């Protein structure tokens, strides 16, 4: 079930309608200033959605698809919505017959109140900017680092059926409560199949997009700040949570590379064959030969 909140009329009938949206973010810090407004309310028959708020990640049936201040989107459970957003914005707006009403959309407090900012000494900012760029460069170029993860996951999604990707995201949100486990039980799966699913490792790579974290979330805004501060003297105005947000993104990216090294192993890839899929998808999973070191399908 979907309640529309904007003229976009975002329709949510399945979990894929949320996680496959192009600007979806599965990991978002609990900052009121980042939550801009509600796009849609959703309700599923089971707890298959995972809250994007980093100090929650709660599996839930009912929640909200929310637009973020960086124009990204996330899904949040009802308790986080009540905790972090203005209650008035959680009520679907009444449909107006006036055409002029089509230009309006419900905004949270953060969209109507000037974001909290701070002044940072310019020399300090320049130094921190340089350190951040160097840190990201090292993370990208290190063996099995961010570049390897991005390439591996991109090629993995191209080589394997989308049905498998959805199942892996479902398992990441909560193995024992996932529909995958329900299917295994319904299909009378053997002990080996159950063990394979229980031992699947590195599913954290499906929590967030490493490119979005580092490039969109850190480097692009940082380059923009660099340009704005060029020629300035004294101090630069930045958001109050800028340092925390940068650190959060980089640490999350570092953790994703750790998860990737666990997921992209020969043993873990073999376990994927035990995930219940349609005959066509299962056949693809059985036949793909994956090169874990290079992050590509092995040539025949």
XYZ file of C-alpha atoms in Angstrom:
300
model
C 0.000 0.000 0.000
C 1.220 3.481 -0.866
C 0.107 6.917 0.271
C 1.343 9.611 -2.105
C 2.873 12.746 -0.592
C 4.063 14.652 -3.665
C 3.076 15.180 -7.278
C 5.726 12.577 -8.197
C 3.168 9.980 -7.047
C 5.862 7.477 -6.115
C 4.336 3.998 -6.103
C 5.722 1.397 -3.676
C 4.362 -2.114 -3.990
C 7.510 -4.182 -3.402
C 10.835 -3.748 -1.617
C 12.503 -3.409 -5.030
C 10.426 -0.288 -5.671
C 12.468 1.308 -2.870
C 15.986 -0.143 -3.066
C 16.192 0.003 -6.868
C 15.442 3.721 -7.062
C 18.490 5.414 -8.667
C 19.254 7.764 -5.776
C 18.430 5.406 -2.911
C 20.775 5.473 0.087
C 20.688 2.506 2.466
C 22.842 4.195 5.105
C 22.020 7.685 6.421
C 23.185 9.302 9.699
C 20.451 10.259 12.209
C 20.503 13.953 11.330
C 17.227 15.897 11.166
C 18.806 18.365 8.761
C 19.346 15.635 6.149
C 15.689 14.516 6.058
C 13.960 16.937 3.683
C 10.426 15.639 3.080
C 8.330 12.492 2.652
C 7.821 11.128 -0.864
C 5.557 8.214 0.061
C 4.348 6.010 2.889
C 4.559 2.234 2.419
C 3.225 -0.852 4.153
C 4.363 -4.430 3.506
C 2.817 -7.681 4.789
C 6.112 -8.682 6.469
C 9.157 -6.984 8.005
C 11.198 -6.878 4.807
C 12.254 -3.207 4.693
C 15.395 -2.044 6.493
C 15.580 1.424 8.047
C 18.353 3.508 6.473
C 19.132 5.392 9.690
C 22.554 4.180 10.845
C 21.692 3.852 14.535
C 18.551 1.859 13.729
C 18.672 -0.447 10.649
C 15.467 -1.963 12.062
C 13.524 -4.369 9.854
C 9.974 -3.095 9.540
C 6.673 -3.403 7.680
C 5.630 0.242 7.647
C 7.741 3.272 6.901
C 8.444 6.268 4.706
C 10.439 6.967 1.552
C 12.138 10.295 2.294
C 13.929 12.852 0.103
C 17.304 13.921 1.525
C 19.016 17.296 1.508
C 21.533 16.020 -1.083
C 18.609 14.983 -3.338
C 19.124 11.341 -2.456
C 16.401 9.151 -0.950
C 16.148 6.729 1.946
C 13.586 4.562 3.696
C 12.941 5.011 7.402
C 10.777 3.115 9.859
C 7.848 4.770 11.617
C 9.693 5.157 14.925
C 12.618 7.005 13.297
C 10.214 9.153 11.320
C 8.424 10.164 14.508
C 11.756 10.755 16.229
C 13.484 12.772 13.517
C 10.750 14.481 11.488
C 8.028 17.031 12.110
C 4.797 15.096 12.846
C 2.881 17.387 10.483
C 4.918 16.170 7.513
C 3.993 12.525 8.154
C 0.332 13.156 7.316
C -0.532 12.803 3.614
C -1.545 16.189 2.165
C -5.128 16.598 1.023
C -5.589 16.686 -2.727
C -6.434 20.193 -3.867
C -8.508 21.015 -6.920
C -6.436 24.105 -7.502
C -3.720 23.752 -10.132
C -1.554 26.097 -8.106
C -1.373 23.500 -5.366
C 0.541 21.181 -7.702
C 3.719 23.134 -7.119
C 3.693 22.613 -3.375
C 5.160 19.703 -1.460
C 5.302 18.955 2.277
C 8.646 19.943 3.774
C 10.175 19.104 7.088
C 11.441 21.650 9.546
C 14.903 21.350 8.031
C 13.698 22.729 4.691
C 12.153 25.851 6.175
C 14.799 26.633 8.767
C 18.270 27.752 7.791
C 20.727 24.859 8.316
C 23.063 25.223 11.289
C 26.513 26.315 10.153
C 29.905 26.999 11.687
C 32.931 29.070 10.735
C 36.173 27.146 10.264
C 39.562 28.773 10.053
C 40.551 28.791 6.390
C 44.002 27.291 6.974
C 42.415 24.509 9.024
C 39.886 23.833 6.260
C 42.585 23.720 3.567
C 44.617 21.279 5.674
C 41.610 19.062 6.387
C 40.546 19.165 2.740
C 43.973 17.934 1.660
C 43.958 15.146 4.258
C 40.472 14.019 3.239
C 41.409 13.830 -0.440
C 44.570 11.866 0.364
C 42.647 9.491 2.588
C 40.059 8.819 -0.113
C 42.763 8.388 -2.779
C 44.483 5.784 -0.610
C 41.179 3.988 0.043
C 40.363 3.933 -3.678
C 43.760 2.686 -4.847
C 44.643 0.182 -2.132
C 44.515 -3.545 -3.024
C 40.882 -4.632 -2.862
C 39.903 -1.109 -1.919
C 37.112 1.177 -3.069
C 37.910 0.982 -6.798
C 38.004 -2.815 -6.678
C 34.729 -2.925 -4.735
C 32.964 -0.569 -7.150
C 34.153 -2.569 -10.164
C 33.360 -5.913 -8.533
C 29.852 -4.967 -7.480
C 29.061 -3.274 -10.812
C 30.189 -6.350 -12.780
C 28.473 -8.684 -10.319
C 25.125 -6.941 -10.846
C 25.571 -7.210 -14.629
C 26.563 -10.871 -14.580
C 24.067 -12.230 -12.060
C 20.237 -12.049 -12.298
C 18.442 -9.183 -10.563
C 16.420 -11.819 -8.712
C 19.584 -12.845 -6.874
C 20.481 -9.241 -6.027
C 17.038 -8.684 -4.520
C 17.389 -11.889 -2.470
C 20.803 -10.809 -1.163
C 19.458 -7.396 -0.142
C 16.567 -9.154 1.540
C 18.961 -11.403 3.457
C 21.122 -8.434 4.436
C 18.097 -6.754 5.996
C 17.572 -9.763 8.261
C 18.407 -13.365 7.461
C 16.030 -15.194 9.747
C 13.065 -12.944 8.952
C 13.732 -12.778 5.224
C 11.436 -14.205 2.562
C 14.459 -16.224 1.352
C 14.439 -18.272 4.547
C 10.688 -18.697 4.265
C 11.146 -20.123 0.756
C 13.890 -22.471 1.935
C 11.611 -23.852 4.621
C 8.663 -24.132 2.217
C 10.897 -25.998 -0.264
C 12.162 -28.396 2.439
C 15.750 -27.264 1.955
C 18.441 -29.640 3.178
C 20.880 -28.861 5.990
C 23.655 -27.848 3.590
C 21.448 -25.262 1.886
C 20.423 -23.789 5.225
C 24.043 -23.669 6.386
C 25.087 -21.955 3.162
C 22.539 -19.195 3.669
C 23.344 -18.821 7.366
C 27.061 -18.550 6.575
C 26.733 -16.050 3.723
C 29.181 -13.299 4.561
C 29.840 -9.736 3.444
C 26.214 -8.819 2.755
C 27.017 -5.361 4.072
C 28.106 -4.375 0.550
C 24.412 -4.045 -0.248
C 23.856 -1.500 2.533
C 25.319 1.508 0.727
C 26.844 2.641 -2.572
C 30.558 3.311 -2.106
C 30.676 5.719 -5.036
C 27.783 7.708 -3.607
C 29.497 7.818 -0.213
C 32.900 8.999 -1.443
C 32.293 10.855 -4.698
C 28.828 12.332 -4.292
C 28.928 12.587 -0.512
C 32.479 13.865 0.043
C 34.644 14.713 -2.981
C 32.153 16.688 -5.087
C 30.944 18.863 -2.173
C 34.576 19.286 -1.091
C 35.669 20.422 -4.557
C 32.776 22.889 -4.569
C 33.885 24.244 -1.184
C 37.465 24.496 -2.454
C 36.276 26.603 -5.372
C 34.156 28.831 -3.156
C 37.013 29.457 -0.722
C 39.628 30.185 -3.390
C 40.995 33.669 -2.765
C 39.193 34.033 0.564
C 40.911 34.948 3.794
C 40.058 34.325 7.421
C 37.391 31.617 7.672
C 34.927 29.556 5.664
C 31.300 28.817 6.517
C 30.403 25.118 6.494
C 27.559 23.059 7.889
C 27.867 22.266 11.571
C 27.958 18.510 10.964
C 30.326 18.679 7.981
C 33.287 17.029 9.726
C 31.078 14.307 11.248
C 29.391 13.616 7.921
C 32.706 13.300 6.080
C 34.058 10.955 8.740
C 30.853 8.904 8.658
C 31.044 8.486 4.872
C 34.706 7.493 4.849
C 34.370 5.035 7.743
C 31.277 3.513 6.115
C 33.237 3.162 2.853
C 36.135 1.514 4.692
C 33.707 -0.944 6.281
C 32.207 -1.690 2.871
C 35.619 -2.733 1.527
C 36.016 -5.056 4.515
C 32.589 -6.561 3.787
C 33.514 -6.917 0.099
C 36.608 -8.956 0.921
C 34.337 -11.331 2.831
C 31.668 -11.501 0.146
C 33.911 -11.922 -2.889
C 35.578 -15.185 -1.934
C 35.271 -18.479 -3.788
C 33.621 -20.160 -0.815
C 31.056 -17.392 -0.370
C 30.232 -17.246 -4.085
C 29.559 -21.000 -4.019
C 26.995 -20.450 -1.264
C 24.896 -18.330 -3.626
C 23.794 -21.523 -5.386
C 21.713 -22.417 -2.322
C 19.518 -19.326 -2.560
C 16.035 -20.312 -3.828
C 15.472 -18.691 -7.229
C 13.471 -19.299 -10.393
C 14.867 -22.040 -12.646
C 16.297 -19.536 -15.147
C 17.981 -17.405 -12.474
C 19.302 -20.450 -10.610
C 20.860 -21.783 -13.814
C 22.679 -18.476 -14.357
C 24.033 -18.529 -10.800
C 25.305 -22.076 -11.297
C 27.043 -21.333 -14.593
C 28.740 -17.962 -13.902
C 32.429 -18.351 -13.054
C 33.559 -15.407 -10.927
C 37.105 -14.059 -10.555
C 37.192 -12.736 -6.978
C 40.558 -10.984 -7.316
C 39.783 -9.116 -10.533
C 36.090 -8.521 -9.846
C 34.965 -9.852 -13.231
C 33.476 -12.958 -14.791
C 36.204 -15.432 -15.716
C 36.749 -15.803 -19.425
C 36.053 -19.271 -20.766
